[in-house]
mmCIF file with all atom_site columns, C-alpha atoms in Angstrom:
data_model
loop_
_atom_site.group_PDB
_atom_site.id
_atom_site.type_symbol
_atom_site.label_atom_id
_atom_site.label_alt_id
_atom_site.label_comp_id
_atom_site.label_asym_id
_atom_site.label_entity_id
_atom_site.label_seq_id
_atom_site.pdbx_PDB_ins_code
_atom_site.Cartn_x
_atom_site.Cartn_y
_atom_site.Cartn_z
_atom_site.occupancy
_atom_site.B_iso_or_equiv
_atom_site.pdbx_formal_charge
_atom_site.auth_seq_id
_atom_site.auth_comp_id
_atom_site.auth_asym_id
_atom_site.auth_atom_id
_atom_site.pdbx_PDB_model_num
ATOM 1   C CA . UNK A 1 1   ? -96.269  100.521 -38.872 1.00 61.00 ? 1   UNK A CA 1
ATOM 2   C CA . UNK A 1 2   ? -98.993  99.892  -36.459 1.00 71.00 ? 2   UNK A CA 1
ATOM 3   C CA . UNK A 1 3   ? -100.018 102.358 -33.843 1.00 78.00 ? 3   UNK A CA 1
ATOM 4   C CA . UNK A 1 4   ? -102.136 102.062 -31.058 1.00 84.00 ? 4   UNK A CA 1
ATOM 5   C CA . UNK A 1 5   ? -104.845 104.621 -30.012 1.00 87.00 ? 5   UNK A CA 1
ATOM 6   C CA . UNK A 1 6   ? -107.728 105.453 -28.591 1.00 89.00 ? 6   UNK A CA 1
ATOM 7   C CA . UNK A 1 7   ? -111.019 105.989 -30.412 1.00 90.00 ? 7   UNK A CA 1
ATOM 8   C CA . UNK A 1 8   ? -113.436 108.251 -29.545 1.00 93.00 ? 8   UNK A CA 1
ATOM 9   C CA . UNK A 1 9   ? -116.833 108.393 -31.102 1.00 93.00 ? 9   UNK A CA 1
ATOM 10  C CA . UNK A 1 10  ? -118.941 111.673 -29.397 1.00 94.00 ? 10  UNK A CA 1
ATOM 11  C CA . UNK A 1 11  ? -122.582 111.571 -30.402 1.00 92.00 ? 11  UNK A CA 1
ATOM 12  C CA . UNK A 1 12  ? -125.349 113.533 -29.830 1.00 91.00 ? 12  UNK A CA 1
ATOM 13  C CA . UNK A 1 13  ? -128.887 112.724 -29.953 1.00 89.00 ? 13  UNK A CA 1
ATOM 14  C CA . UNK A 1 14  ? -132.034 115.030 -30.395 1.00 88.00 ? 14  UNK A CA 1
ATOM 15  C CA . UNK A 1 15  ? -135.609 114.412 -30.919 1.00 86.00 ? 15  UNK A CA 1
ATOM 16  C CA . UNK A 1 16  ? -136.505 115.633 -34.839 1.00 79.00 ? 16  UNK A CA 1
ATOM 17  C CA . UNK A 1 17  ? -139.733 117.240 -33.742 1.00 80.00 ? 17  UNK A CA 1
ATOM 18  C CA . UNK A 1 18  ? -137.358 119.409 -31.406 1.00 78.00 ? 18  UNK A CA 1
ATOM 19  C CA . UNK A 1 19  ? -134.487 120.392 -34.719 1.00 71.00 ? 19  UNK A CA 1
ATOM 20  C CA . UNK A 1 20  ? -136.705 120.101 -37.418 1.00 65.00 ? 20  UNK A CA 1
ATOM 21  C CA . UNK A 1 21  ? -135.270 119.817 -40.444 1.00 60.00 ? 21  UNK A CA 1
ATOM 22  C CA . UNK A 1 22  ? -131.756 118.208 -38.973 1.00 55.00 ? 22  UNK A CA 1
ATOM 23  C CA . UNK A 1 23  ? -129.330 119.991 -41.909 1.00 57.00 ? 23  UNK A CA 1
ATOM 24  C CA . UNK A 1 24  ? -129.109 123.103 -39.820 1.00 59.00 ? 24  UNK A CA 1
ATOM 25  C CA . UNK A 1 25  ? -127.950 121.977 -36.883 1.00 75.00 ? 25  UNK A CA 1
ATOM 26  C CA . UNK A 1 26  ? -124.184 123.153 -35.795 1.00 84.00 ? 26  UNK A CA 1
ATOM 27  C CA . UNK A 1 27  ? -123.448 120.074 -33.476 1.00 88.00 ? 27  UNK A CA 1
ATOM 28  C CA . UNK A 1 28  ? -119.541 120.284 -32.552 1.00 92.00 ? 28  UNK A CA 1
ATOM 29  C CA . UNK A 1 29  ? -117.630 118.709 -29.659 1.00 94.00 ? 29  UNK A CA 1
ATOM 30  C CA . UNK A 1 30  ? -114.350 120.124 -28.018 1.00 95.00 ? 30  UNK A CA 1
ATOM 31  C CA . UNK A 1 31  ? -111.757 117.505 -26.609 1.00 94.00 ? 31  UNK A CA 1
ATOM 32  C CA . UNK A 1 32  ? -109.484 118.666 -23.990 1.00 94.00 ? 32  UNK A CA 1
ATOM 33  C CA . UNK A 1 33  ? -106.979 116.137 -22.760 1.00 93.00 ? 33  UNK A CA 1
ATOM 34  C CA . UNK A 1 34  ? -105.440 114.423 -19.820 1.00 92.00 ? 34  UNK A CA 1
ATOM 35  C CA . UNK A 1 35  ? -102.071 116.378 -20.792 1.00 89.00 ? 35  UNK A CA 1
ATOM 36  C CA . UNK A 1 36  ? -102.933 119.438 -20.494 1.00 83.00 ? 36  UNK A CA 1
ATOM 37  C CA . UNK A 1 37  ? -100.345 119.901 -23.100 1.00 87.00 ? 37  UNK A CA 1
ATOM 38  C CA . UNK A 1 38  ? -102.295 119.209 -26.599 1.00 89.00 ? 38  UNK A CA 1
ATOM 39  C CA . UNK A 1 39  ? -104.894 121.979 -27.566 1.00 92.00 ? 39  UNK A CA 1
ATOM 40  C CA . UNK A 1 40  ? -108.515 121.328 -27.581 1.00 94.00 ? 40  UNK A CA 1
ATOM 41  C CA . UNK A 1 41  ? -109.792 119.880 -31.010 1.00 93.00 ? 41  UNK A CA 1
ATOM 42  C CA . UNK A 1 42  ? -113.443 121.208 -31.713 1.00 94.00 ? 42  UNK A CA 1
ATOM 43  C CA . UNK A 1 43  ? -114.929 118.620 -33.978 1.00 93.00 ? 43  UNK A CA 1
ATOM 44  C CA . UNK A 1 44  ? -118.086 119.023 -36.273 1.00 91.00 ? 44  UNK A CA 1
ATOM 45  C CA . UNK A 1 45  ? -120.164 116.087 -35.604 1.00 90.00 ? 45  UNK A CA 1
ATOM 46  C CA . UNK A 1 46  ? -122.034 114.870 -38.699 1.00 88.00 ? 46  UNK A CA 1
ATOM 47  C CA . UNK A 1 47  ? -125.321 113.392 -39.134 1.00 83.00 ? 47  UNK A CA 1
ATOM 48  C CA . UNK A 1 48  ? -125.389 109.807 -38.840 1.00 80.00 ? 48  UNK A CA 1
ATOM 49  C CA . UNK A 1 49  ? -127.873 108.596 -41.253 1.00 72.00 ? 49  UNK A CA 1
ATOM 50  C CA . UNK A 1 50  ? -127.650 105.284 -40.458 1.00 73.00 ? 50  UNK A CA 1
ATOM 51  C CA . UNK A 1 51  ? -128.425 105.791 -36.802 1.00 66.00 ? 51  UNK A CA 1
ATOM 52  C CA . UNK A 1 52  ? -130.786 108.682 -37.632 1.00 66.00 ? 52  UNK A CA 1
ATOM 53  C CA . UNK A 1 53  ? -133.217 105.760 -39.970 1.00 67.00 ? 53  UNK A CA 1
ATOM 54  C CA . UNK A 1 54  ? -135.797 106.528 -36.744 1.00 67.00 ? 54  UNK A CA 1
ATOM 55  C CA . UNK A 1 55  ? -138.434 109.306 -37.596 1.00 66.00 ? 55  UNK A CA 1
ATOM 56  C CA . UNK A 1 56  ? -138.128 110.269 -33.975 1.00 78.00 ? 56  UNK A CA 1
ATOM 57  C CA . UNK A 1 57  ? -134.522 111.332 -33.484 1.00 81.00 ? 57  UNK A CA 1
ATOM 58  C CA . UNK A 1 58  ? -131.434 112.441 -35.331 1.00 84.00 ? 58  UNK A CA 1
ATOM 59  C CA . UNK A 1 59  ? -127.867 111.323 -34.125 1.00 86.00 ? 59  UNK A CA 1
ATOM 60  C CA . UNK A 1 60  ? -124.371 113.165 -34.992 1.00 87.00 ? 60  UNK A CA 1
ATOM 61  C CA . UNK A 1 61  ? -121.183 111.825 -34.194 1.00 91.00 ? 61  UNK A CA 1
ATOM 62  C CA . UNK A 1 62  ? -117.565 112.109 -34.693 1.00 92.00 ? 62  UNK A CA 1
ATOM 63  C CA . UNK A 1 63  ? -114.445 110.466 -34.066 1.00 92.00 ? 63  UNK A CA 1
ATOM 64  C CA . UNK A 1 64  ? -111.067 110.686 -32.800 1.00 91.00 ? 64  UNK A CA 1
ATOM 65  C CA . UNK A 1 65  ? -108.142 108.950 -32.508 1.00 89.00 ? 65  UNK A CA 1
ATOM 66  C CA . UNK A 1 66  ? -105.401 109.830 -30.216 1.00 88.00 ? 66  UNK A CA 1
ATOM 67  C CA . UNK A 1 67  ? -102.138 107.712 -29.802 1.00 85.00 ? 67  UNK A CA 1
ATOM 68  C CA . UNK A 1 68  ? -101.639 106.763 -26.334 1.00 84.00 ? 68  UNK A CA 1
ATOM 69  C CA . UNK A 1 69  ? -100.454 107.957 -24.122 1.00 86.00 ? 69  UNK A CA 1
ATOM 70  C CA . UNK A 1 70  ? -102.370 110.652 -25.312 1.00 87.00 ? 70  UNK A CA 1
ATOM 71  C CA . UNK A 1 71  ? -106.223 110.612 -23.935 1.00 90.00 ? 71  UNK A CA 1
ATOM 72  C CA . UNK A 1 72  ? -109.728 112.518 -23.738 1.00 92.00 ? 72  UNK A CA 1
ATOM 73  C CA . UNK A 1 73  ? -109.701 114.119 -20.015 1.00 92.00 ? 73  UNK A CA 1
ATOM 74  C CA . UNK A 1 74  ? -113.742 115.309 -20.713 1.00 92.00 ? 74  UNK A CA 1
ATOM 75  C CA . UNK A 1 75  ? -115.765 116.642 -23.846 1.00 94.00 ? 75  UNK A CA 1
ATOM 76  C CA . UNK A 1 76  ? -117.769 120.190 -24.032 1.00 95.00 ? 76  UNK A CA 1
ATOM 77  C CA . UNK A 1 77  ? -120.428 119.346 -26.509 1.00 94.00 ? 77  UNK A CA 1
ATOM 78  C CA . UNK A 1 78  ? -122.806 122.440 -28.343 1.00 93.00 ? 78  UNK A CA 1
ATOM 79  C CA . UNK A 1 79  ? -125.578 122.424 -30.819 1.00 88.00 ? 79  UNK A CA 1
ATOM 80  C CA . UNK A 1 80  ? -126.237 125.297 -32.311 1.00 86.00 ? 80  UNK A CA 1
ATOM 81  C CA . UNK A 1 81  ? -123.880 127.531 -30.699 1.00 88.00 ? 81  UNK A CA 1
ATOM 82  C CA . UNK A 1 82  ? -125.387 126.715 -26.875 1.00 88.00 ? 82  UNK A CA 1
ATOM 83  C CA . UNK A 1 83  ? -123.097 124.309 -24.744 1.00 92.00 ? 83  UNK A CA 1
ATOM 84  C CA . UNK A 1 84  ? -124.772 121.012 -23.555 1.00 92.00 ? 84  UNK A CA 1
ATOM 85  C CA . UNK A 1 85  ? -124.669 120.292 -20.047 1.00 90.00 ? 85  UNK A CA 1
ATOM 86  C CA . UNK A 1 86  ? -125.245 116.582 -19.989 1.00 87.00 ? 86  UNK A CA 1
ATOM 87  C CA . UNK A 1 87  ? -126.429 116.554 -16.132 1.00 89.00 ? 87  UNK A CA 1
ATOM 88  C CA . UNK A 1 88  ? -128.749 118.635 -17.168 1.00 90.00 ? 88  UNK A CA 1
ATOM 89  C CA . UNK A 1 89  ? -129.972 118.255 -21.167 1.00 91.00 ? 89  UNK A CA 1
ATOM 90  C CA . UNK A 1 90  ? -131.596 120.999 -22.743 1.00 88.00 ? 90  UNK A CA 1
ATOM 91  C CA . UNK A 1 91  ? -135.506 120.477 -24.347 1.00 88.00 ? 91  UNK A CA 1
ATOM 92  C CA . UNK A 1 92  ? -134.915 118.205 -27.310 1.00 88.00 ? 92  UNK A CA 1
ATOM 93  C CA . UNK A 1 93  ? -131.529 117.123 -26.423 1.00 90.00 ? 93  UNK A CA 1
ATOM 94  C CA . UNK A 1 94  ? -131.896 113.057 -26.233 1.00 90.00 ? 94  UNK A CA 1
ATOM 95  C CA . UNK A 1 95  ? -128.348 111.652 -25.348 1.00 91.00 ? 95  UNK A CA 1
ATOM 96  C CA . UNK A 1 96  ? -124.640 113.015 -25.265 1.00 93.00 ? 96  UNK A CA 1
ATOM 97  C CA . UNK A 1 97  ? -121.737 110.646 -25.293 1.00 93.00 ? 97  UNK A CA 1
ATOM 98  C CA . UNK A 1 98  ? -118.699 109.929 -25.029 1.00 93.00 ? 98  UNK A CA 1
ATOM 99  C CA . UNK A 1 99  ? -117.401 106.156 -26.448 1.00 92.00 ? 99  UNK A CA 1
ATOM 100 C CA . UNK A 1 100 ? -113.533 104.922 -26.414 1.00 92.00 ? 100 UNK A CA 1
ATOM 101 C CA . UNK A 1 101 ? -112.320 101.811 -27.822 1.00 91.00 ? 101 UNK A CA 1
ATOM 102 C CA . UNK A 1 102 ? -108.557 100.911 -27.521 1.00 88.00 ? 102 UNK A CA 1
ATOM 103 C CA . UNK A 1 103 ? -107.659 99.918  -31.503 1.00 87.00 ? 103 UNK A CA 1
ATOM 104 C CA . UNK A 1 104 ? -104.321 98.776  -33.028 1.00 81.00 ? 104 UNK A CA 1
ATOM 105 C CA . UNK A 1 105 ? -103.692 100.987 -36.571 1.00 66.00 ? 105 UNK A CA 1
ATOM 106 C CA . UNK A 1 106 ? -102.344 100.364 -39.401 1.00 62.00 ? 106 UNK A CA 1
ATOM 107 C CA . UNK A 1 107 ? -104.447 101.491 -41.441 1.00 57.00 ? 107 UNK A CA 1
ATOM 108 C CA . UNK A 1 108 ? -105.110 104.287 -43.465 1.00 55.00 ? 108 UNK A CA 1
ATOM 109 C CA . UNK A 1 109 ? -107.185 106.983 -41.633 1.00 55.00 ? 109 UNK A CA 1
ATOM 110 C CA . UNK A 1 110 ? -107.639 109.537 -44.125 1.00 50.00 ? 110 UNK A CA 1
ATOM 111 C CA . UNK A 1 111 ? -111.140 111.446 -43.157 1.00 49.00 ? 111 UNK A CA 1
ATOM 112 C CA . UNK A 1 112 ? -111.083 110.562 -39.218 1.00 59.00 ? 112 UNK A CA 1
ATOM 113 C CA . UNK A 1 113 ? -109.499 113.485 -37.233 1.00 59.00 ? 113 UNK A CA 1
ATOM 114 C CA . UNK A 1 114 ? -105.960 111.733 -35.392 1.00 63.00 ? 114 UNK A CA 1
ATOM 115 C CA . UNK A 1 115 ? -104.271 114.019 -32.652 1.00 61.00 ? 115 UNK A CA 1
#
């Protein structure tokens, strides 16, 4: 049966002379939604690899997809335990984001986080 949802991809960029050696960073995201009803999901984003090919940054990003009605109000993102204001990034911190596509599902989604 096919479901539609939102998709949200959160991704944060930093410059690799700034996190040297990328494995230990802790980047996570926390989605509260519109609802006010559905908890927060903190999500760890993952290092991209493709995206990250560039010598000068690393990317992470995660996805999630919510069912509508169901949708992302705003997204609290932290790297390495400090919370990224993106009005105001941090040394190091390239790019924080927040991407939603509107996707019809029927497939399986084993491995991406569904709320």
């Amino acid at each position: 049966m096919a479901t539609t949802s939102n998709r949200y991809t959160f991704t944060i960029a930093v410059r690799s002379d700034a996190y040297p050696g990328s494995e230990a960073c802790a980047a996570e995201v926390t989605a509260h939604f519109a609802d006010n009803v559905t908890e927060p999901q903190t999500l760890a984003l993952h290092k991209d690899a493709q995206a990250s090919a560039s010598l000068e940054h690393f990317v992470y990003s995660a996805s999630l997809l919510a069912d509508l009605p169901k949708s992302v109000l705003h997204a609290d993102f932290s790297i390495n335990g400090a919370k990224i204001d993106p009005a105001a990034l941090p040394e190091g911190i390239v790019s924080v984001s927040t991407n939603v596509d509107l996707v019809q599902s029927s497939e399986d989604t084993q491995g991406k986080y569904r709320v």
